[in-house]
PDB file of C-alpha atoms in Angstrom:
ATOM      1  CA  UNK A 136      -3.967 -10.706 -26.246  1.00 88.00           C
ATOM      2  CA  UNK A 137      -5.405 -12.182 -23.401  1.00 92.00           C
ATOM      3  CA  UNK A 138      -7.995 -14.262 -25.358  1.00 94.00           C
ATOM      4  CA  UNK A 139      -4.983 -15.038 -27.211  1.00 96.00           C
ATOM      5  CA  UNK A 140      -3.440 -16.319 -23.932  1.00 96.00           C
ATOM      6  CA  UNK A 141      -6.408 -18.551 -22.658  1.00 96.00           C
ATOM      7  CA  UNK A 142      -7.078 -20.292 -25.459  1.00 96.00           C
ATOM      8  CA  UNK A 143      -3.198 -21.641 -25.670  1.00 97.00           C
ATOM      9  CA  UNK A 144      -3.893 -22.126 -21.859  1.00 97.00           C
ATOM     10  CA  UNK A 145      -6.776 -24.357 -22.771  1.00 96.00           C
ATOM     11  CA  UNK A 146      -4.641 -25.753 -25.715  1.00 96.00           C
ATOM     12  CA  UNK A 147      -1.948 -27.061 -23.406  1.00 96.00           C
ATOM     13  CA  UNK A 148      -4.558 -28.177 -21.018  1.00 96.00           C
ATOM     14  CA  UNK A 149      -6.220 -30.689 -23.509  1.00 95.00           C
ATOM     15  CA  UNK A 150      -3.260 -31.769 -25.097  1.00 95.00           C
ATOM     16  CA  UNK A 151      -1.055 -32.229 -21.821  1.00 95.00           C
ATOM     17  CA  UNK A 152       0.577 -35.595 -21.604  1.00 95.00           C
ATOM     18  CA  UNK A 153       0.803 -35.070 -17.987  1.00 94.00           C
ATOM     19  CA  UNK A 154      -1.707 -36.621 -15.690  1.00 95.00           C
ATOM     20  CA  UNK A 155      -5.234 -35.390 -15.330  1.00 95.00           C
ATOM     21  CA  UNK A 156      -4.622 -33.608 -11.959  1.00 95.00           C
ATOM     22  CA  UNK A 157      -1.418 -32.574 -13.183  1.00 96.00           C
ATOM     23  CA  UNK A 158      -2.564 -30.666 -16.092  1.00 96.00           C
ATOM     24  CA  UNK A 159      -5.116 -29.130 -14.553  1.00 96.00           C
ATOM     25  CA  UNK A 160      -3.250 -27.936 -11.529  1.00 96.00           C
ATOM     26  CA  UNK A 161      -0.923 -26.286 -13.903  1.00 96.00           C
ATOM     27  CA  UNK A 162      -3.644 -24.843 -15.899  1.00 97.00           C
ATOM     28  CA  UNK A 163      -5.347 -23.402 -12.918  1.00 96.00           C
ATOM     29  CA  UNK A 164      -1.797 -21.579 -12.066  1.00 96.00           C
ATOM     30  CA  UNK A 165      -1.139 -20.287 -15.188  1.00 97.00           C
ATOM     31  CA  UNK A 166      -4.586 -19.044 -15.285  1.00 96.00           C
ATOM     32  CA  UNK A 167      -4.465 -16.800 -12.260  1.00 95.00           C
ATOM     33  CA  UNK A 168      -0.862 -16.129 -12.934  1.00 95.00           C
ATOM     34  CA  UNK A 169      -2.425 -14.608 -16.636  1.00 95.00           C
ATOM     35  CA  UNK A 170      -5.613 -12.801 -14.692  1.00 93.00           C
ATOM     36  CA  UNK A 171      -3.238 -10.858 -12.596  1.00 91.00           C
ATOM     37  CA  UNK A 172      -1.155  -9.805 -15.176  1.00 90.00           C
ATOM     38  CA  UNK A 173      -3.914  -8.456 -16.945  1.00 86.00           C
ATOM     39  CA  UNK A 174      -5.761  -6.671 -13.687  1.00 82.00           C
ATOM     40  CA  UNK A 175      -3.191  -5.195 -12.448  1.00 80.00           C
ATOM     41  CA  UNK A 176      -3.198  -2.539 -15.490  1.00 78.00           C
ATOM     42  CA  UNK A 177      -6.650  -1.682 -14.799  1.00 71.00           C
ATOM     43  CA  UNK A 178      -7.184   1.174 -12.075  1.00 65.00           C
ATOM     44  CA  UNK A 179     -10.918   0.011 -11.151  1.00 63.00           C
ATOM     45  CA  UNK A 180     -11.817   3.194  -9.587  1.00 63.00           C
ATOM     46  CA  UNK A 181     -11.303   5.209 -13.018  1.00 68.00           C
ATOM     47  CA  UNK A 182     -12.824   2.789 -15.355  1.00 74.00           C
ATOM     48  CA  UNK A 183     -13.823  -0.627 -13.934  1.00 78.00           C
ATOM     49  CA  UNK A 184     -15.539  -1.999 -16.648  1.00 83.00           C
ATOM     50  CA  UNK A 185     -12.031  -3.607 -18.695  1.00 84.00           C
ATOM     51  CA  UNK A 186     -11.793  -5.092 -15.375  1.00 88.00           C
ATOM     52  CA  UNK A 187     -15.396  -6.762 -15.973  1.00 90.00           C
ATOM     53  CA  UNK A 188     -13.999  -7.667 -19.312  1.00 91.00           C
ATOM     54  CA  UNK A 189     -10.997  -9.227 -18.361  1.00 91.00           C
ATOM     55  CA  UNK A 190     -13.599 -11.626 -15.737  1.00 93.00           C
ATOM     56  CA  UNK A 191     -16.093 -12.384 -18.229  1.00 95.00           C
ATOM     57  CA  UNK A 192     -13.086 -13.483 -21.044  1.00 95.00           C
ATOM     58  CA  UNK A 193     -11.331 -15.256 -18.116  1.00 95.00           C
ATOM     59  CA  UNK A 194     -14.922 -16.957 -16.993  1.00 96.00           C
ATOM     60  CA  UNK A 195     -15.898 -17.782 -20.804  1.00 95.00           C
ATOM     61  CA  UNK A 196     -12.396 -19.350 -20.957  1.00 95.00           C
ATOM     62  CA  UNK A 197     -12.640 -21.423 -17.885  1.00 95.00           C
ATOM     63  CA  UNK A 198     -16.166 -22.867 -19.332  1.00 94.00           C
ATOM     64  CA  UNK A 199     -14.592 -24.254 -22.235  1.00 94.00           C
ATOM     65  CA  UNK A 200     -11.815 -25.913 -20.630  1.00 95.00           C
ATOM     66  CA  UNK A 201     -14.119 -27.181 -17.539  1.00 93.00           C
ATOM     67  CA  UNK A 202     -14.517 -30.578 -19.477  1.00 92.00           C
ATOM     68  CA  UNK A 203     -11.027 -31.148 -19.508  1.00 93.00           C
ATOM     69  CA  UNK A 204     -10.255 -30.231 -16.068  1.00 93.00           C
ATOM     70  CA  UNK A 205     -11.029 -33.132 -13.201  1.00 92.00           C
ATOM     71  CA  UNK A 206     -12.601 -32.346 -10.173  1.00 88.00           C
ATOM     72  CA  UNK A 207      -9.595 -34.078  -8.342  1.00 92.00           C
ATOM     73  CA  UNK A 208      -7.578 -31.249  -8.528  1.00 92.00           C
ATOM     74  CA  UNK A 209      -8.802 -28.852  -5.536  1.00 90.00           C
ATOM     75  CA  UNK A 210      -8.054 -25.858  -7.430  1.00 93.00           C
ATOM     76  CA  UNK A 211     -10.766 -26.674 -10.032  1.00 92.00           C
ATOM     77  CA  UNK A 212     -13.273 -25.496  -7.993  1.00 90.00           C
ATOM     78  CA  UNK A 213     -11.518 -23.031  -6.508  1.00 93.00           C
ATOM     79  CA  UNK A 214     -10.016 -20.734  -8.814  1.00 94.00           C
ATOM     80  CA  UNK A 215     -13.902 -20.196 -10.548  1.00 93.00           C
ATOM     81  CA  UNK A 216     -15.078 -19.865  -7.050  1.00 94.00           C
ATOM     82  CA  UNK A 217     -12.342 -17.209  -6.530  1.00 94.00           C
ATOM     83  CA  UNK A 218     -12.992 -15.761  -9.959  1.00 94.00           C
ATOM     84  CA  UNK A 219     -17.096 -15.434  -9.612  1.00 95.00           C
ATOM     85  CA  UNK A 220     -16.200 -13.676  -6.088  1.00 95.00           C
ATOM     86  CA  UNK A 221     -13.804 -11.066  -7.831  1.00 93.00           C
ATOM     87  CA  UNK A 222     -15.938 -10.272  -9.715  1.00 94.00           C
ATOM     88  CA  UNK A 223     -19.246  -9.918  -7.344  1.00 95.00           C
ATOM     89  CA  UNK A 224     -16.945  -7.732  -5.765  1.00 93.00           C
ATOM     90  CA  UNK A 225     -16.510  -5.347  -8.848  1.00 92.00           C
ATOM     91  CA  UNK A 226     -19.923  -5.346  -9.684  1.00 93.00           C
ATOM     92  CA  UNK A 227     -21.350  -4.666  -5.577  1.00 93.00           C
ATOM     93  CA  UNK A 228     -18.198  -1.493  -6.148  1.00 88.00           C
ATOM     94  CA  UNK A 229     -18.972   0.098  -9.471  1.00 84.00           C
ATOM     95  CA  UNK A 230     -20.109   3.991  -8.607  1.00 74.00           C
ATOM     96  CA  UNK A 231     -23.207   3.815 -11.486  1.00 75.00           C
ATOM     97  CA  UNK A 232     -25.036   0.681 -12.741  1.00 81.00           C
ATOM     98  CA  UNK A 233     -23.615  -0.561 -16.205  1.00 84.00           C
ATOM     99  CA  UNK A 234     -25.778   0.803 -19.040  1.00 85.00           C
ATOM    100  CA  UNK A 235     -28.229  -1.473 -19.577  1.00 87.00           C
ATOM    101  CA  UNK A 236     -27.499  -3.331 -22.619  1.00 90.00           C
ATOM    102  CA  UNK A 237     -24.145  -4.155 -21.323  1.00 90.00           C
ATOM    103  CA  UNK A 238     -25.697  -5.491 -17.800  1.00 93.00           C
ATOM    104  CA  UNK A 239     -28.297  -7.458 -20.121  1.00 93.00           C
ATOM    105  CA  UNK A 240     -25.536  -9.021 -22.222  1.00 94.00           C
ATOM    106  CA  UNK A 241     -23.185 -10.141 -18.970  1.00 95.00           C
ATOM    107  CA  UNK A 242     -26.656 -11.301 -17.564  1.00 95.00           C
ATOM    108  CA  UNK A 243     -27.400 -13.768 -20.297  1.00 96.00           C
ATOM    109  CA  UNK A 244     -23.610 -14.448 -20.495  1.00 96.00           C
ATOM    110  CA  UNK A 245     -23.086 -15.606 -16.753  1.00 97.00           C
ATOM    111  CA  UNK A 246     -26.719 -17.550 -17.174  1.00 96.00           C
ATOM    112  CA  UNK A 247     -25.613 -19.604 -20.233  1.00 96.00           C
ATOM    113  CA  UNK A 248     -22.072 -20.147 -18.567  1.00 96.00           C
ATOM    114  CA  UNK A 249     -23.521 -21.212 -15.893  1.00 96.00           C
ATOM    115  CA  UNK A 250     -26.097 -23.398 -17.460  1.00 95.00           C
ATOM    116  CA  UNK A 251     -23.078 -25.191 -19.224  1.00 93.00           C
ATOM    117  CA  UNK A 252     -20.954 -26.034 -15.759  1.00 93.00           C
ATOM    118  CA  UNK A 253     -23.629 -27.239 -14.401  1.00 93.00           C
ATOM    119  CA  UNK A 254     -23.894 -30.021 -16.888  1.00 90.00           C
ATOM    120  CA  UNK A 255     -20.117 -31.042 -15.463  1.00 80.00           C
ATOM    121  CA  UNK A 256     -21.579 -30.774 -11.989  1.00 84.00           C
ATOM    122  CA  UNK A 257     -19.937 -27.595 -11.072  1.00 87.00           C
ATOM    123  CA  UNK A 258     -21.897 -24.413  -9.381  1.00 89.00           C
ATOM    124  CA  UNK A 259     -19.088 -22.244  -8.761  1.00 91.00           C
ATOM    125  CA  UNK A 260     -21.310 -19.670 -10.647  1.00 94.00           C
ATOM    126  CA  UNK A 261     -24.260 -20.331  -8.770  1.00 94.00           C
ATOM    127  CA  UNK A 262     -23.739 -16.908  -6.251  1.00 94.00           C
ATOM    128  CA  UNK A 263     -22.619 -14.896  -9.572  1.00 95.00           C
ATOM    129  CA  UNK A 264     -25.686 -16.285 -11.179  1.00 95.00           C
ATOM    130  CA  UNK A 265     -28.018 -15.088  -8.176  1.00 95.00           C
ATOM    131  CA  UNK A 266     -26.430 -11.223  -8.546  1.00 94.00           C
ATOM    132  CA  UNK A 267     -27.370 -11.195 -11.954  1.00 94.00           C
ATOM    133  CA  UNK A 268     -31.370 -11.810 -11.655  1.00 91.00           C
ATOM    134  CA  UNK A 269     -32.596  -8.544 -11.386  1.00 90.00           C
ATOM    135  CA  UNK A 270     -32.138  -5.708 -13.814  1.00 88.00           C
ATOM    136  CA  UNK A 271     -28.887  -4.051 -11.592  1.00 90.00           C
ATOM    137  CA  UNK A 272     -27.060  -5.376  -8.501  1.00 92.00           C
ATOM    138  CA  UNK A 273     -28.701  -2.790  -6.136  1.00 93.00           C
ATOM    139  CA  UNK A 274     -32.012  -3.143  -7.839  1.00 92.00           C
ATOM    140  CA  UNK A 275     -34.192  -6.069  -6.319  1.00 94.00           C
ATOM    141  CA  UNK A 276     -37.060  -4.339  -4.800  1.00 95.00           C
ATOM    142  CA  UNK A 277     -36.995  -5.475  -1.325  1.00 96.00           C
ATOM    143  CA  UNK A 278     -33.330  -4.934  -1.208  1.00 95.00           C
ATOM    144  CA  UNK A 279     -34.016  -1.493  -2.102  1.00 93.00           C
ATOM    145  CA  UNK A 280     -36.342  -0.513   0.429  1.00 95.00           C
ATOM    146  CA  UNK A 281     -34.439  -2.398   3.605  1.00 94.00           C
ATOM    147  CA  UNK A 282     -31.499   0.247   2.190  1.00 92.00           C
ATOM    148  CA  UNK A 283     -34.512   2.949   2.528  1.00 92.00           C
ATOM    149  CA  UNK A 284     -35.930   1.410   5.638  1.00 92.00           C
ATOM    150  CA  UNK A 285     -39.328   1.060   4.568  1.00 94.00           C
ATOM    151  CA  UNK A 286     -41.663  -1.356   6.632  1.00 96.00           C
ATOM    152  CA  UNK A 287     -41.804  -4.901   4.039  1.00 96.00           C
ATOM    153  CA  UNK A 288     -43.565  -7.776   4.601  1.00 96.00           C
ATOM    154  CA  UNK A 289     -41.326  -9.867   6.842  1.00 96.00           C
ATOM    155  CA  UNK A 290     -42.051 -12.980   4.616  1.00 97.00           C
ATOM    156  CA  UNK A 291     -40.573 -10.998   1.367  1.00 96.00           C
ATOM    157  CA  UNK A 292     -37.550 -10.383   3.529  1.00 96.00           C
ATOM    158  CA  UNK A 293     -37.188 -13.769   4.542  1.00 97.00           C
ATOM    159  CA  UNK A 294     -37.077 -15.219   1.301  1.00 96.00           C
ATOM    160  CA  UNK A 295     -34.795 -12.253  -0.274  1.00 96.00           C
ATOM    161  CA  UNK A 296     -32.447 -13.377   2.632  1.00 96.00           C
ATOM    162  CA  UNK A 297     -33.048 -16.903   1.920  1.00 96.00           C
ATOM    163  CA  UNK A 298     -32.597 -16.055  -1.998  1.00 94.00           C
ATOM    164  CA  UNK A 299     -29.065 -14.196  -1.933  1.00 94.00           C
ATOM    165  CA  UNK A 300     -27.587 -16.428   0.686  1.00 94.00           C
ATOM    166  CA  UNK A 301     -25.333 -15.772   3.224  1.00 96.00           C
ATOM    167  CA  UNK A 302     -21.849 -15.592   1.105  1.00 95.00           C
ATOM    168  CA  UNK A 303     -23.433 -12.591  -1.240  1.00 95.00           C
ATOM    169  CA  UNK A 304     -25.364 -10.678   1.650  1.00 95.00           C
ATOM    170  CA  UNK A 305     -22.148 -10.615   3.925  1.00 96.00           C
ATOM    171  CA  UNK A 306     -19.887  -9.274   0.795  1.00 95.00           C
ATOM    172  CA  UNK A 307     -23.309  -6.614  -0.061  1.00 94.00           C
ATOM    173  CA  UNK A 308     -22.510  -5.775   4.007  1.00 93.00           C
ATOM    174  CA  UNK A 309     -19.199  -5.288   3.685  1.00 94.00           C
ATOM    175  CA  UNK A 310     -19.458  -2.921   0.555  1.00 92.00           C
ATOM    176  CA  UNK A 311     -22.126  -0.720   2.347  1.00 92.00           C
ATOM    177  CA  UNK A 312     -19.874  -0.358   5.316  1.00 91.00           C
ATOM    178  CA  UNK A 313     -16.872   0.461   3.497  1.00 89.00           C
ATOM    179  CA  UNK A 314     -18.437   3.111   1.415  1.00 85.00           C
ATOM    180  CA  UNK A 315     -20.172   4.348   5.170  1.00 82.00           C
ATOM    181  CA  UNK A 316     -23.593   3.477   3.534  1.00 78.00           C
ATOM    182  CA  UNK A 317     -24.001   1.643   7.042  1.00 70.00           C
ATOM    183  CA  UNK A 318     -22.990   1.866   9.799  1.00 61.00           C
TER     184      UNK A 318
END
């Protein structure tokens, strides 16, 4: 049902007679307005990974109707930017790592939908994208042992640091202090 949903979403979007920014506002509404409807049935901490499904259908969605939406309307950008976050955020929280053919399928799935913004211009997958280059989100080496406190060659922190950014390494913070991991 809520493919079902996006896809008239995108329908109304590209045959709206209203203005571009118009439209797209509108679409961008009715598109978060859907997403919550559709989270809000999943309890995350028994089985997060609909959740994951709802944000990859919702993310595949957007991609197709990116074209159509103009980059005048501030919520473009905003609502995939929003989006990607979420779902950082349920992927830094989920108590195992997904099994691995499911991590390798969302892997090439936020690489090719990220590919295909980027020929619009838009890299509001970019941090998403950065997440999904090793073979878990906890599993980049060097990120692993400054969790163990090992001694690592200060230029291989550097450019981890430099590599996951600012915006992802605060929101990995936050997750280790909420679940006490540090202090």
């Amino acid at each position: 049902r809520l493919r079902e949903r996006l896809v008239e979403l995108e329908t109304g979007l590209r045959e709206s007679p209203e203005p571009a920014v118009q439209a797209a506002t509108e679409y961008c509404k009715q598109l978060c307005q859907t997403l919550l409807e559709y989270a809000e049935k999943w309890k995350t901490s028994e089985d997060p990974l609909p959740l994951l499904e709802v944000y990859t259908v919702a993310i595949r969605s957007y991609v197709k109707a990116r074209p159509y939406l103009t980059s005048e309307c501030e919520n473009v950008a905003f609502v995939l930017e929003r989006l990607a976050l979420s779902c950082i955020e349920l992927l830094l929280c989920l108590p195992l790592d997904l099994p691995e053919n499911k991590w390798e399928e969302f892997q090439a799935f936020v690489q090719v939908a990220h590919k295909n913004l980027m020929e619009n211009g838009s890299r509001e997958l970019h941090i998403l994208t950065t997440l999904t280059q090793e073979k878990g989100v906890w599993k980049n080496p060097v990120l692993c042992g400054i969790l163990s406190q090992e001694q690592l060659d200060p230029d291989k922190v550097n450019e981890f640091l430099v590599f996951e950014g600012p915006i992802l390494l605060d929101m990995r913070i936050k997750h280790l202090m909420k679940t006490k991991q540090l202090t």
